[in-house]
XYZ file of C-alpha atoms in Angstrom:
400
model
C 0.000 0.000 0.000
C 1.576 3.401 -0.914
C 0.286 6.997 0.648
C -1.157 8.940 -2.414
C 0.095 8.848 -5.527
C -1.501 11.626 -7.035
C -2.726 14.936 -5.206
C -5.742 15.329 -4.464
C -6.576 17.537 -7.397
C -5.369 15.006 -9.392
C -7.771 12.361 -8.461
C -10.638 14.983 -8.175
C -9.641 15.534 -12.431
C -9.577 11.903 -12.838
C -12.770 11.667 -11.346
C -13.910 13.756 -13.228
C -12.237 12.832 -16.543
C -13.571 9.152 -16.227
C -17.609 10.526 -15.476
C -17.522 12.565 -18.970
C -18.104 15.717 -17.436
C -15.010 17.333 -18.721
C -15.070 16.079 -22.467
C -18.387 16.216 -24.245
C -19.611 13.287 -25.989
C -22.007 14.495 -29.185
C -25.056 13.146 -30.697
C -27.173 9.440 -30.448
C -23.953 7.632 -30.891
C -22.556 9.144 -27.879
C -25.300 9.285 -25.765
C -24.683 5.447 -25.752
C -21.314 5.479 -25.008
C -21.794 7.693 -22.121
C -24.350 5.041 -20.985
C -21.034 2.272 -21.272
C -18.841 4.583 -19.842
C -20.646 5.265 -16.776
C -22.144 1.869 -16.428
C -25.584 3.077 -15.296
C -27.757 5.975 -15.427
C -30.438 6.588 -13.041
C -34.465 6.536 -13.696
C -36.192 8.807 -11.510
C -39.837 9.797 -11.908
C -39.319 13.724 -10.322
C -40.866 16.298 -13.063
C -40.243 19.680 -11.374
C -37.559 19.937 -13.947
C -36.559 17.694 -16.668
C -36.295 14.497 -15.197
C -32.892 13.293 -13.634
C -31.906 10.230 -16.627
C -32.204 12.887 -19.389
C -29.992 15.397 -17.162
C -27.266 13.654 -16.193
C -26.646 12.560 -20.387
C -27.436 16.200 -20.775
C -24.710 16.896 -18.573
C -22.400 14.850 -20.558
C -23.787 14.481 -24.166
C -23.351 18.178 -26.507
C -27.027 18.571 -28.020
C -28.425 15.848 -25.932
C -32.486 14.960 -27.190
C -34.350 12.847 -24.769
C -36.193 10.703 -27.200
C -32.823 9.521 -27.974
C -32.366 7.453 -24.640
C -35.841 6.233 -25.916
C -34.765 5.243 -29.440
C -31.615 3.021 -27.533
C -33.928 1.327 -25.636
C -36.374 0.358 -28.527
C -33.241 -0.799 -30.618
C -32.217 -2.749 -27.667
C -28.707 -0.981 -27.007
C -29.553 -0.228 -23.323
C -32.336 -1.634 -21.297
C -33.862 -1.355 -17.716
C -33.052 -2.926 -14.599
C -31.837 -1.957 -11.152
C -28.145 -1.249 -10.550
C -28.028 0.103 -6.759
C -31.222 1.757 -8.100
C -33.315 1.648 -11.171
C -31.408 2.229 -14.162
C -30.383 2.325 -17.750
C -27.852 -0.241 -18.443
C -25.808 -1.082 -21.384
C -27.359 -4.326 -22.970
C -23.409 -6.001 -23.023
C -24.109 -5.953 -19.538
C -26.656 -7.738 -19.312
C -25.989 -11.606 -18.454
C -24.681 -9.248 -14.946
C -28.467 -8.451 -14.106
C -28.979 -12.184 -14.116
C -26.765 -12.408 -10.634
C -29.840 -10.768 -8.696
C -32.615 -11.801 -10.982
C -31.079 -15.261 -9.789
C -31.319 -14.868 -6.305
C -34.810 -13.389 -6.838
C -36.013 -16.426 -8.549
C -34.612 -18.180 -5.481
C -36.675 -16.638 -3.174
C -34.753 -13.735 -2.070
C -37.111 -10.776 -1.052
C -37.328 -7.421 -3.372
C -40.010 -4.986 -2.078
C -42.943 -7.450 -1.150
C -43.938 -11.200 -1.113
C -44.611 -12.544 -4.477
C -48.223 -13.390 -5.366
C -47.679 -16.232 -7.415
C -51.148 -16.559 -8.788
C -50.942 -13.327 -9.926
C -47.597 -13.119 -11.608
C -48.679 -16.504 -13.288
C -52.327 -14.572 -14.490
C -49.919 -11.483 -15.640
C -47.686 -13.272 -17.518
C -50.638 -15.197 -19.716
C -51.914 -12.138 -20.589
C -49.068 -10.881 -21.566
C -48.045 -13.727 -23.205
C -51.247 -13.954 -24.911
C -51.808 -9.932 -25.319
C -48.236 -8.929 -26.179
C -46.966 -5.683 -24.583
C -49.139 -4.421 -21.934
C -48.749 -1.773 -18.753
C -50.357 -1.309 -15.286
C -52.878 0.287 -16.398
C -53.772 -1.792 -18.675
C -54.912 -4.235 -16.186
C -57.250 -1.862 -14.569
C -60.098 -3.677 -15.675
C -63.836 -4.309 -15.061
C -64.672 -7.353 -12.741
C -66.662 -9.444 -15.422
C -63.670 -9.162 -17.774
C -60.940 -10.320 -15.436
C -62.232 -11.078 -12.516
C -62.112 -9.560 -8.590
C -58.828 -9.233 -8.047
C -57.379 -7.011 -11.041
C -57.460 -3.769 -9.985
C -53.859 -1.728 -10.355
C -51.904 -2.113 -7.423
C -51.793 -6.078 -7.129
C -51.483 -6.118 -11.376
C -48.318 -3.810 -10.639
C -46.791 -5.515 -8.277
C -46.966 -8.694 -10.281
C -45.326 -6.970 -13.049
C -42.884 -5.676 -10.715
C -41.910 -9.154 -9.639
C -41.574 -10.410 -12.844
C -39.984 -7.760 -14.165
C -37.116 -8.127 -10.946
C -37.179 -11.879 -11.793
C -36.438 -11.295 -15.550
C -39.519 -13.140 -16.800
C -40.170 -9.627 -18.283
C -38.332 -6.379 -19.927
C -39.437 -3.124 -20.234
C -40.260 -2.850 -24.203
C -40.274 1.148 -24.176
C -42.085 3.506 -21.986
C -45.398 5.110 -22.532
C -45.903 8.414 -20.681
C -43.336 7.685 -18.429
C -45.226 4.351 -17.592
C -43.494 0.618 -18.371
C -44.516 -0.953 -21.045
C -43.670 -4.879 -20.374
C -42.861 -8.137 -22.705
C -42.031 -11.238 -22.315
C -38.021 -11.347 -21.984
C -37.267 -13.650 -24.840
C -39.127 -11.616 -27.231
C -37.373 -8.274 -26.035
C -33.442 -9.553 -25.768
C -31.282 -9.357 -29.014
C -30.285 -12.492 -30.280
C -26.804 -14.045 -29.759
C -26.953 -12.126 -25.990
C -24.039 -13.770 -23.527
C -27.161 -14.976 -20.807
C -24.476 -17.230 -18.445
C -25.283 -16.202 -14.929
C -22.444 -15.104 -13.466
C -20.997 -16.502 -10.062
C -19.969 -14.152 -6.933
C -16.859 -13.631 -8.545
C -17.163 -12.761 -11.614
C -20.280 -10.576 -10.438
C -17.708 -8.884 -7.803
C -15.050 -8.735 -11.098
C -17.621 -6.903 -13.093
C -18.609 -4.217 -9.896
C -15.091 -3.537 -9.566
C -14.220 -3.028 -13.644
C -17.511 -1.031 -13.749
C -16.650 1.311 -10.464
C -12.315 1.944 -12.067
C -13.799 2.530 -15.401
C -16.525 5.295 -14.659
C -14.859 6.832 -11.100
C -10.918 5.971 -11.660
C -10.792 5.145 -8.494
C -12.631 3.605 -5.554
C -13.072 1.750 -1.882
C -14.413 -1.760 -1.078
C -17.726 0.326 0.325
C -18.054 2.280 -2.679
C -17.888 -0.486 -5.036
C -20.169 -2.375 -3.341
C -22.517 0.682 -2.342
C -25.900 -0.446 -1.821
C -25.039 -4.085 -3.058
C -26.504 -6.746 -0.053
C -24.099 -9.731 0.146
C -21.545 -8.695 -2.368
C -18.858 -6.908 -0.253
C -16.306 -9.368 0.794
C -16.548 -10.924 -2.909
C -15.887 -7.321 -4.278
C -12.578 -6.862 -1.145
C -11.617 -10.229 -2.816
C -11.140 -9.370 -5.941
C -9.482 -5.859 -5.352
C -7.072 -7.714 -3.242
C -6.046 -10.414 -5.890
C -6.095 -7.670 -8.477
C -3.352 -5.816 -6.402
C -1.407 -8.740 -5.494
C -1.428 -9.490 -9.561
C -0.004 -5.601 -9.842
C -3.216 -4.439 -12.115
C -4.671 -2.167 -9.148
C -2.498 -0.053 -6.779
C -3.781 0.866 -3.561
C -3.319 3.837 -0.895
C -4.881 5.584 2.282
C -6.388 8.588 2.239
C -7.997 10.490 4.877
C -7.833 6.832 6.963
C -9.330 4.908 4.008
C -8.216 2.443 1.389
C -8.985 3.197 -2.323
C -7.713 1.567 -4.619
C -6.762 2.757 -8.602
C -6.138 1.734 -12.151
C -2.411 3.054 -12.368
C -3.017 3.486 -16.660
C -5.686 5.849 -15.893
C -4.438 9.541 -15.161
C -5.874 12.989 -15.176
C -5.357 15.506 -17.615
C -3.094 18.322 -16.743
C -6.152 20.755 -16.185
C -10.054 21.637 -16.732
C -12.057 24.078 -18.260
C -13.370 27.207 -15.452
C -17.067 25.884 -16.629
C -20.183 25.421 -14.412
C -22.112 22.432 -14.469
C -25.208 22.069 -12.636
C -25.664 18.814 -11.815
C -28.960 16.579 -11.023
C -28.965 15.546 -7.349
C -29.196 11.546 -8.602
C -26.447 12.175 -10.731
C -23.447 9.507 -10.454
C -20.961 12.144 -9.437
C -22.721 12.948 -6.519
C -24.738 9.808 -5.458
C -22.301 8.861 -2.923
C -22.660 11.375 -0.148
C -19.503 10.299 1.884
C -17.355 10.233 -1.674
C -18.710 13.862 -2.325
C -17.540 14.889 0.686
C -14.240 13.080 1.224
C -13.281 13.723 -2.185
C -14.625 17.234 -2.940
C -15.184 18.784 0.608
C -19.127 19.097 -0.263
C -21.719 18.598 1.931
C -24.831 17.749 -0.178
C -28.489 16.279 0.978
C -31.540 16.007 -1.644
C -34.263 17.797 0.303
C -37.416 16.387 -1.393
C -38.065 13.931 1.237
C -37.046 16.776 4.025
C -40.255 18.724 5.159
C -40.449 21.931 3.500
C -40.086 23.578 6.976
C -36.985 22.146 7.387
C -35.410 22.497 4.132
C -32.445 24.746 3.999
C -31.587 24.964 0.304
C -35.014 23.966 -1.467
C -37.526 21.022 -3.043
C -34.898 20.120 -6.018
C -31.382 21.705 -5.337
C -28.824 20.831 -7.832
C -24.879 20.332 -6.380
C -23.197 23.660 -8.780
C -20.047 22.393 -10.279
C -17.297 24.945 -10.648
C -14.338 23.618 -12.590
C -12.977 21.150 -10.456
C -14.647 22.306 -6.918
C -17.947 22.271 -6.285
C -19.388 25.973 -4.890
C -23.474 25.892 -4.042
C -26.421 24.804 -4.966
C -29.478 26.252 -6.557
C -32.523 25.081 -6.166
C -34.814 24.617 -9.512
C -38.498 24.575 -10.917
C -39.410 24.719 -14.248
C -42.479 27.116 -14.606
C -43.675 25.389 -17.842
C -46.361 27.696 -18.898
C -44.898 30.693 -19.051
C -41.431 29.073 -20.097
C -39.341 30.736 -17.202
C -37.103 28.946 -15.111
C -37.434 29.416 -11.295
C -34.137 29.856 -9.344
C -36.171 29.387 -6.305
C -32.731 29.530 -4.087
C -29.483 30.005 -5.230
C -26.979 29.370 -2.280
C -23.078 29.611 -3.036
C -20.394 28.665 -0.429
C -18.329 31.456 1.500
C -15.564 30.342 -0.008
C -16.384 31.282 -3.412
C -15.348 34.953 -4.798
C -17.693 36.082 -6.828
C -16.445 37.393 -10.035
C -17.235 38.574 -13.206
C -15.580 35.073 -14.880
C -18.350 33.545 -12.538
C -20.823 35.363 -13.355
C -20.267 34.614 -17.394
C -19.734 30.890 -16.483
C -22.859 30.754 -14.544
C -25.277 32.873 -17.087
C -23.722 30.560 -19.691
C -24.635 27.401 -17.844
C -28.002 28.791 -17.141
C -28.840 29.335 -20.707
C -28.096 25.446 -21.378
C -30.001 24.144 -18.767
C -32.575 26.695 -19.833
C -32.769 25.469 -23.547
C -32.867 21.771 -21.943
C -35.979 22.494 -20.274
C -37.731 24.106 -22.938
C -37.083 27.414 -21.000
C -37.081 30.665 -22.470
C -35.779 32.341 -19.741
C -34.553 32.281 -15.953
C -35.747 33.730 -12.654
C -33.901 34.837 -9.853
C -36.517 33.988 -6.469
C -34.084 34.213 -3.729
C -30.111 34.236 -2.742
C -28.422 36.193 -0.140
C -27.790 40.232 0.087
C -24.552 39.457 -0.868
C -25.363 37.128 -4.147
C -28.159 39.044 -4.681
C -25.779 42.950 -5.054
C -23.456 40.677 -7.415
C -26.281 38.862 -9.757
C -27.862 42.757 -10.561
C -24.197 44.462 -10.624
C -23.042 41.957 -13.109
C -26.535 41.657 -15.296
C -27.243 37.824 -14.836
C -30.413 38.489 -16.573
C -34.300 37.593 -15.610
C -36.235 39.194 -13.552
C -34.834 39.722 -9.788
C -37.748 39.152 -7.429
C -36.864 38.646 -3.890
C -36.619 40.312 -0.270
C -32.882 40.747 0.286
C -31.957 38.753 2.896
C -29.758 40.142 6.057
C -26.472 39.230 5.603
């Protein structure tokens, strides 16, 4: 074990470097090598804003168009499943869903106890039917009988869907749209089920490849059963000489020597979507990047001290604020409901030009025509009207 072999900018570029947020990727094409690259993307269903899949590509993809992540999953380049949440995955990765869908089919527990009448009435329909949805199965009693009303139908699909008896085909207003797996997987698909160790070999690859670097509890974050497997491997990888590992900050990471930084990044702000893979990891985010970030939606609104939907503001290679975001879709204004920057950060005119810059993407991605200024501090506040951020300024200036 050696102490740290780069400096801690260095990893924080490499980090960086390996999520895509430093070197564009353009068009369809890249949009799915993005998807490879970073080994997952999130699905969440939050529409204050554009939803967080299509945000984090945005982040990362020049020109980014949502139906695009649609078209990939149609064609059968991606498809959905749950990595430590649910996800797009690359469809080469697929025989590694099988590990869970495995133990699922072996009784291990998901979200509830299977109804196995139900999954059995679900999949005959379906089967018989072709593609069908949830709501499809709300139904009247004479035509399928008592017990189809939504919930139980969805949690059947649900099952089967975890289970791999069924794929999600496309999605139809943001609802699944379910078939039968063999007539949604691509012919000539690798479908071995992989043991512990080549499941922990895959985690590990995956985690390198998209981060550059990594612990045991990182790798393995939010992975039930897998983490001695996953030490394992990292272990015999650096005995072998392919990973080298050091302590920082009292922890053991370990790193893909053939992967370095680049010598320096653009001064650009990204705001990025509070599910992004960045900043998923809390405890990474804030050894890493000395940023303390929580999501506040599930925080009462009393108790929230940034806002609903704040996004983590990327600032080169340091991260200084958040803002808070709602997308006022009928009059095509975005809302900065709260922008909150760090006392660290000097506020400059360079700042100001990266931020109205990044502002006018994200505005464009949400079909905004313009932005909003709700609230900040006095001293935010002086600097967004001295240096002509733009919108409408419409707040109480705080004391400060």
């Amino acid at each position: 074990m050696t102490q740290l072999p780069l400096s801690p900018d260095e990893f924080r570029l490499l980090n960086l470097q390996q999520q895509g947020l430093l070197q564009k990727a353009k068009g369809k094409a890249g949009t799915l090598t993005m998807i490879q690259q970073l080994g997952y993307v999130q699905i969440d269903s939050i529409h204050v804003v554009q939803r967080a899949h299509h945000h984090v590509l945005a982040s990362r993809v020049k020109d980014y168009q949502s139906p695009w992540l649609d078209e990939l999953l149609v064609k059968k380049q991606i498809f959905e499943y749950w990595s430590h949440a649910a996800a797009y995955l690359p469809v080469a990765d697929y025989r590694f869903s099988l590990y869970r869908k495995q133990q699922l089919q072996q009784g291990k527990k998901h979200w509830f106890d299977p109804n196995h009448q139900q999954m059995h009435e679900v999949l005959a329909r379906i089967r018989a039917e072709g593609p069908l949805k949830a709501s499809d199965f709300t139904a009247t009693q004479a035509k399928n009988g008592p017990w189809w009303d939504w919930q139980p139908a969805k949690q059947a699909l649900e099952q089967l869907f975890m289970q791999g008896e069924l794929m999600v085909v496309r999605r139809d207003k943001f609802q699944k749209v379910f078939d039968l797996t063999e007539r949604v997987l691509p012919a000539g698909l690798d479908c071995r089920v992989p043991d512990e160790q080549e499941f922990a070999a895959y985690l590990v690859q995956k985690y390198l490849q998209s981060h550059g670097f990594g612990s045991v509890s990182q790798i393995s974050y939010l992975r039930p059963g897998i983490k001695a497997a996953v030490e394992q491997q990292l272990l015999q990888q650096t005995e072998a000489g392919q990973l080298l590992s050091f302590l920082h900050q009292q922890q053991r990471y370990f790193w893909q020597p053939d992967l370095l930084p680049p010598a320096r990044c653009r001064r650009q702000i990204s705001l990025l979507n509070p599910f992004d893979n960045l900043v998923i990891q809390r405890q990474r985010l804030a050894h890493w990047f000395d940023f303390e970030y929580q999501i506040e939606v599930y925080v009462p609104e009393a108790k929230r001290k940034v806002g609903y939907y704040s996004l983590p503001v990327l600032y080169g290679s340091s991260f200084i604020g958040q803002l808070d975001v709602k997308a006022d879709r009928k009059n095509g204004v975005l809302l900065l409901q709260h922008l909150l920057l760090l006392p660290k950060v000097r506020l400059t005119a360079q700042l100001a030009q990266a931020l109205a810059q990044a502002l006018a993407d994200y505005c464009r991605f949400n079909q905004c025509h313009s932005w909003q200024l709700v609230k900040a501090d006095a001293e935010v506040s002086r600097w967004w009207q001295q240096q002509g951020l733009g919108g409408t300024l419409q707040q109480e200036m705080l004391a400060g």
